[in-house]
XYZ file of C-alpha atoms in Angstrom:
420
model
C 0.000 0.000 0.000
C 1.132 3.536 -0.694
C 2.754 5.382 2.150
C 4.158 8.855 2.760
C 5.740 10.142 -0.418
C 7.639 13.032 1.013
C 10.922 11.604 2.203
C 11.154 7.877 1.542
C 8.317 6.262 -0.365
C 8.203 2.589 -1.139
C 5.294 0.677 -2.647
C 5.473 -3.009 -3.515
C 2.786 -5.055 -5.284
C -0.046 -2.645 -4.416
C -2.494 -4.272 -6.810
C -5.402 -4.226 -4.399
C -5.276 -0.498 -3.617
C -8.654 0.832 -4.764
C -8.167 4.616 -4.703
C -11.297 4.922 -6.770
C -14.064 5.403 -4.246
C -14.822 7.856 -1.516
C -15.049 11.627 -1.352
C -12.747 12.247 -4.319
C -14.944 10.164 -6.604
C -18.121 11.829 -5.351
C -16.740 15.178 -6.519
C -16.536 13.851 -10.074
C -20.156 12.728 -10.319
C -21.616 14.000 -13.570
C -18.208 14.630 -15.153
C -17.681 13.303 -18.660
C -14.339 12.231 -20.145
C -13.707 11.555 -23.828
C -10.802 9.175 -24.519
C -9.616 9.686 -28.092
C -7.958 6.553 -29.384
C -10.079 4.681 -26.858
C -10.327 1.601 -29.079
C -6.534 1.216 -29.120
C -4.247 -0.379 -26.538
C -3.246 2.797 -24.654
C -6.589 4.571 -24.923
C -8.543 1.444 -24.054
C -6.348 0.830 -21.040
C -6.915 4.441 -19.953
C -10.696 4.110 -20.260
C -10.684 0.905 -18.198
C -8.473 2.485 -15.529
C -10.730 5.559 -15.330
C -13.799 3.365 -14.856
C -12.086 1.558 -11.972
C -10.557 4.615 -10.309
C -13.738 6.684 -10.558
C -16.878 4.583 -11.225
C -19.103 7.671 -11.243
C -17.406 9.144 -14.314
C -19.160 9.111 -17.668
C -16.651 7.798 -20.229
C -16.953 8.274 -23.977
C -14.679 6.187 -26.182
C -13.656 8.094 -29.301
C -12.466 6.311 -32.429
C -13.104 5.453 -36.063
C -14.107 1.802 -35.726
C -17.643 1.259 -34.458
C -17.170 -2.474 -33.943
C -14.127 -1.942 -31.710
C -15.957 0.901 -29.984
C -18.921 -1.317 -29.178
C -16.592 -3.960 -27.745
C -14.918 -1.404 -25.487
C -18.276 -0.038 -24.294
C -19.308 -3.607 -23.453
C -16.145 -3.936 -21.392
C -16.687 -0.634 -19.579
C -20.380 -1.218 -18.903
C -22.706 1.498 -17.666
C -21.759 5.173 -17.887
C -19.911 4.536 -21.160
C -20.573 5.263 -24.824
C -18.854 5.280 -28.213
C -18.321 8.398 -30.323
C -17.209 8.100 -33.937
C -14.687 10.867 -34.566
C -12.124 11.889 -37.169
C -9.097 13.170 -35.209
C -7.909 15.256 -38.159
C -11.240 17.017 -38.786
C -11.881 20.122 -36.681
C -15.673 19.986 -36.956
C -15.769 16.278 -36.086
C -13.576 16.938 -33.053
C -15.669 19.864 -31.841
C -18.855 17.833 -32.182
C -17.306 14.974 -30.190
C -16.234 17.424 -27.455
C -19.733 18.807 -26.949
C -20.681 18.289 -23.296
C -17.277 16.820 -22.412
C -15.363 18.040 -19.336
C -11.966 16.512 -20.226
C -10.473 14.974 -23.362
C -7.667 12.411 -23.145
C -5.657 12.358 -26.379
C -4.236 8.829 -26.667
C -4.322 8.543 -30.460
C -0.604 8.254 -31.199
C 1.976 8.105 -32.544
C 2.803 11.791 -32.007
C 6.102 11.791 -33.905
C 6.348 13.690 -37.206
C 2.999 15.476 -36.852
C 2.689 19.116 -37.863
C -0.335 20.308 -35.871
C -2.171 19.861 -32.570
C -5.794 19.592 -33.779
C -7.159 17.939 -30.624
C -5.653 20.574 -28.339
C -6.903 23.362 -30.614
C -10.420 21.920 -30.581
C -10.260 21.509 -26.784
C -9.334 25.163 -26.326
C -12.044 26.317 -28.740
C -14.720 24.251 -26.963
C -13.329 25.072 -23.484
C -12.586 21.427 -22.689
C -9.785 20.396 -20.306
C -7.046 18.342 -22.002
C -4.323 15.791 -21.360
C -2.253 13.830 -23.878
C 0.168 10.911 -23.757
C 2.596 12.586 -26.148
C 6.124 11.175 -26.115
C 7.624 13.426 -28.790
C 9.681 16.534 -28.026
C 8.592 18.561 -31.057
C 4.896 17.840 -30.515
C 5.151 18.701 -26.817
C 6.826 22.039 -27.546
C 4.222 22.758 -30.229
C 1.495 22.058 -27.668
C 3.192 24.378 -25.166
C 2.942 27.179 -27.723
C -0.841 27.179 -27.118
C -0.372 28.175 -23.478
C -1.618 31.767 -23.868
C -4.707 30.655 -25.794
C -5.497 28.083 -23.118
C -5.074 30.702 -20.383
C -7.399 33.077 -22.229
C -9.986 30.297 -22.568
C -9.573 29.281 -18.919
C -8.667 25.724 -19.957
C -6.216 23.510 -18.034
C -4.089 21.262 -20.248
C -1.166 18.879 -19.692
C 1.080 17.488 -22.406
C 3.239 14.357 -21.904
C 0.858 13.016 -19.247
C 1.355 9.255 -19.517
C 3.809 6.844 -17.900
C 7.093 7.928 -19.531
C 7.033 10.770 -20.017
C 4.487 11.708 -17.368
C 4.891 9.783 -14.135
C 8.647 9.819 -14.747
C 8.581 13.646 -14.825
C 6.830 13.783 -11.467
C 9.250 11.277 -9.968
C 12.139 13.472 -11.125
C 10.453 16.598 -9.742
C 10.008 14.913 -6.351
C 13.619 13.738 -6.243
C 14.704 17.329 -6.872
C 12.232 18.795 -4.369
C 13.298 16.475 -1.564
C 17.010 16.895 -2.321
C 16.848 20.686 -2.262
C 14.614 20.832 0.831
C 16.885 18.652 2.969
C 19.949 20.869 2.674
C 21.654 23.325 0.386
C 22.390 20.534 -2.070
C 22.305 21.524 -5.738
C 21.131 18.970 -8.313
C 23.677 18.644 -11.123
C 22.741 15.540 -13.137
C 19.461 13.750 -13.906
C 19.229 10.554 -15.908
C 16.059 8.813 -17.083
C 16.351 5.079 -17.759
C 13.507 3.028 -19.256
C 13.020 -0.636 -20.074
C 10.131 -2.445 -21.765
C 9.946 -6.147 -22.590
C 8.926 -6.511 -26.231
C 6.225 -3.988 -27.066
C 4.991 -3.980 -23.471
C 1.648 -5.209 -24.767
C 1.018 -1.714 -26.176
C 0.882 -2.987 -29.751
C 1.661 -1.249 -33.063
C 1.638 2.283 -31.620
C 4.726 1.775 -29.457
C 6.410 -0.030 -32.348
C 5.774 2.952 -34.650
C 6.919 5.354 -31.937
C 10.179 3.456 -31.463
C 10.934 3.401 -35.194
C 10.117 7.104 -35.623
C 12.348 8.050 -32.684
C 15.255 6.381 -34.457
C 14.933 9.121 -37.067
C 15.454 11.934 -34.550
C 18.754 13.286 -33.274
C 18.981 12.850 -29.517
C 18.932 16.128 -27.613
C 20.665 15.968 -24.244
C 22.244 18.519 -21.910
C 25.769 18.469 -20.551
C 26.650 21.068 -17.907
C 24.026 23.414 -19.299
C 24.989 22.998 -22.955
C 22.602 21.405 -25.449
C 24.238 18.540 -27.323
C 23.104 16.432 -30.281
C 23.814 12.707 -30.165
C 23.159 9.709 -32.378
C 19.914 7.840 -31.606
C 20.219 4.411 -30.001
C 23.875 4.949 -29.138
C 25.708 5.291 -25.811
C 24.627 1.911 -24.430
C 25.026 1.361 -20.688
C 23.817 -1.429 -18.394
C 21.354 -0.341 -15.675
C 20.035 -2.262 -12.669
C 16.241 -1.806 -12.464
C 15.904 -3.714 -9.190
C 13.948 -6.809 -8.278
C 11.658 -8.308 -10.874
C 13.588 -6.712 -13.751
C 17.313 -6.895 -13.045
C 20.049 -5.337 -15.190
C 19.244 -4.238 -18.738
C 21.065 -2.489 -21.580
C 19.658 0.955 -22.408
C 20.389 3.372 -25.268
C 20.013 7.097 -25.901
C 16.671 8.292 -27.315
C 15.216 11.740 -27.924
C 12.477 12.130 -25.300
C 10.634 15.309 -24.190
C 11.287 14.934 -20.450
C 14.957 15.734 -21.085
C 14.062 19.220 -22.299
C 11.375 19.885 -19.694
C 13.516 18.666 -16.778
C 16.406 20.842 -17.897
C 14.265 23.944 -18.366
C 11.799 23.566 -15.490
C 13.795 21.756 -12.819
C 16.999 23.592 -13.716
C 19.210 20.504 -13.995
C 22.367 21.263 -16.029
C 23.020 17.665 -17.203
C 20.060 15.552 -18.396
C 19.662 12.539 -20.669
C 17.242 9.663 -21.348
C 17.885 6.065 -22.363
C 15.642 3.160 -23.341
C 16.118 -0.563 -23.852
C 13.987 -3.564 -24.676
C 14.092 -7.352 -24.688
C 14.835 -9.888 -26.030
C 18.340 -8.600 -26.707
C 18.010 -8.988 -30.493
C 15.401 -6.194 -30.608
C 18.089 -3.821 -29.326
C 20.486 -5.127 -31.967
C 17.813 -4.676 -34.630
C 17.201 -1.065 -33.638
C 20.931 -0.369 -33.690
C 21.156 -1.849 -37.190
C 18.175 0.200 -38.398
C 19.741 3.390 -37.032
C 23.035 2.664 -38.788
C 21.668 1.432 -42.117
C 18.464 3.366 -42.808
C 18.552 7.085 -43.704
C 17.026 9.440 -41.146
C 14.587 10.708 -43.756
C 13.249 7.175 -44.195
C 12.760 6.794 -40.432
C 10.971 10.162 -40.271
C 8.429 9.118 -42.911
C 5.240 8.071 -41.100
C 3.871 6.146 -44.091
C 7.069 4.137 -44.582
C 7.334 3.475 -40.861
C 3.699 2.371 -40.926
C 4.554 -0.176 -43.606
C 7.455 -1.455 -41.489
C 5.152 -1.781 -38.483
C 2.717 -3.898 -40.512
C 5.645 -6.062 -41.600
C 7.086 -6.539 -38.096
C 3.881 -6.580 -36.039
C 3.125 -10.343 -36.373
C 6.672 -11.178 -35.293
C 6.530 -8.692 -32.396
C 3.254 -10.190 -31.160
C 4.767 -13.672 -31.292
C 7.851 -12.577 -29.356
C 5.677 -10.700 -26.845
C 4.101 -14.050 -26.024
C 7.283 -15.229 -24.323
C 9.041 -11.907 -23.629
C 6.184 -10.603 -21.482
C 5.113 -6.986 -21.041
C 7.188 -5.810 -18.097
C 8.196 -2.182 -17.871
C 10.578 -0.319 -15.592
C 11.666 3.261 -15.011
C 14.664 4.395 -13.025
C 15.408 8.074 -12.431
C 18.821 8.935 -10.975
C 19.614 12.321 -9.428
C 23.162 13.327 -8.558
C 23.824 16.424 -6.447
C 26.900 18.617 -6.024
C 27.698 17.012 -2.653
C 28.175 13.669 -4.411
C 25.010 12.050 -3.073
C 22.838 10.019 -5.442
C 19.123 9.355 -5.012
C 16.925 7.081 -7.082
C 13.283 6.713 -8.031
C 12.257 3.271 -9.260
C 9.003 2.054 -10.827
C 8.376 -1.408 -12.292
C 5.190 -3.122 -13.446
C 4.215 -6.401 -15.059
C 2.494 -4.721 -18.035
C 3.191 -1.477 -19.897
C -0.241 -1.506 -21.553
C -1.907 -1.696 -18.144
C 0.217 0.792 -16.237
C 0.223 3.455 -18.966
C -3.572 3.476 -18.747
C -3.504 3.764 -14.958
C -0.941 6.566 -15.152
C -2.895 8.518 -17.770
C -6.105 8.064 -15.777
C -4.310 9.444 -12.700
C -3.426 12.606 -14.631
C -6.991 12.909 -15.922
C -8.416 12.690 -12.402
C -5.925 15.252 -11.086
C -7.091 17.742 -13.728
C -10.767 17.068 -13.007
C -10.123 17.544 -9.290
C -8.720 21.025 -9.930
C -4.972 20.422 -9.641
C -4.147 22.141 -12.940
C -4.237 25.849 -13.692
C -5.377 27.261 -17.053
C -2.621 26.966 -19.639
C -0.597 24.159 -21.218
C 1.882 22.544 -18.837
C 4.420 19.776 -18.455
C 3.727 17.431 -15.515
C 6.647 18.694 -13.419
C 5.438 22.304 -13.570
C 3.555 23.145 -10.340
C 0.882 24.866 -12.449
C 0.354 21.530 -14.200
C 0.254 19.227 -11.190
C 0.316 21.140 -7.919
C 3.057 19.977 -5.547
C 0.491 18.962 -2.943
C -1.352 16.856 -5.580
C 1.691 14.820 -6.628
C 1.381 12.277 -3.833
C -2.131 11.096 -4.664
C -1.332 11.046 -8.390
C 1.748 8.868 -7.841
C -0.175 6.615 -5.461
C -2.860 6.095 -8.087
C -0.333 5.586 -10.881
C 1.670 3.043 -8.870
C -1.224 0.624 -8.355
C -0.233 -2.897 -9.336
C 3.495 -2.172 -9.395
C 6.121 -4.805 -8.770
C 8.197 -2.126 -7.106
C 7.825 1.606 -6.516
C 10.556 3.329 -4.524
C 11.393 7.009 -4.113
C 14.330 8.909 -2.617
C 16.605 5.963 -1.900
C 20.357 5.556 -2.505
C 21.115 3.255 -5.470
C 22.551 0.449 -3.355
C 19.200 0.004 -1.587
C 17.255 -0.777 -4.782
C 19.761 -2.599 -6.993
C 19.887 -6.379 -7.279
C 23.703 -6.265 -7.383
C 24.566 -3.017 -5.613
C 27.871 -1.341 -6.371
C 27.573 0.806 -3.266
C 27.246 -0.883 0.100
C 26.493 2.280 2.046
C 28.274 5.286 3.475
C 29.815 5.984 0.099
C 31.751 2.691 0.017
C 31.904 1.299 -3.554
C 32.952 -2.151 -4.730
């Protein structure tokens, strides 16, 4: 069960934590949420998580396929409905948003898109907004609508999923605790992610991974922006019990930019790895052999996804869906602190995480504007604890503000700064 976040926070196997009933849920009676992409893996998982966390919510599943929509509504039961919507058509979007209090944009991939039509429609119809964007350019484009959202009185969060999303809040809490305990200054923040196979998230995460291979990696070193080759810089990271040590590689992810700018960390980077090991090799080969322009082409990447998807599904059958996040903060006094999150299924926990962001917005934690999760205007500091408690339901392991040696399966540090 979740405990006190501020200081040391450890949650292990909290699958039975309800967090969905009580006074908080009563406040949301009559609220309606539209989940765009709700017939897909991520959107469907979000809709299911919302129905469990807040049974009084009215949930509309937005998509193009009526048959899949009907199946999802049957799964959700009462207080649910299907809305046929064209995500690229402004009038279709505005019609779907009529009478909706919050829209969850889970219709990825977000890479190589030129506009933010769902956010624009949300602002025009005065509908609160959250997306699961995992692309730096899209996130910055969304942030450019901040003034319009403020003028409309609309709260909006971009990158509000699992990673980025929960990972941003974990980083923000590591920084907050470190700076409140003493005059320590954070100097380096590293995001490490691992997913077995596709994590059960299907073709969308496959397309996202391929498209990210076409982007230069943006990282920060002592305050300077640096460009690096995608899927390079491999290191082996210990993700703790249930996951163990995994190889991870540099990728261009939006939390690197937002953590540098908002949290003021001079050195920031993000790495990702998968399993089985040959998927990592395959992505390295693709990065080295295929032109960047090819990997930036959504239609060509879509064709590759169709080609690889049957194989990925087969491999997922024995690779599993486990996911892990490790966030490491190093301060100027030499002390390291770690946040660790692991779960048996990416497709399940991304839905729970996104639902936690949606509920935080509905409960009034977000000010008008467009925000990253770690901005206090996006998720108020005092609202972080309940959001992380909700998001960590069902985790194998959730630990905050611990030294690395306390969470690693083969610790290099035994305590008191003694390394082996």
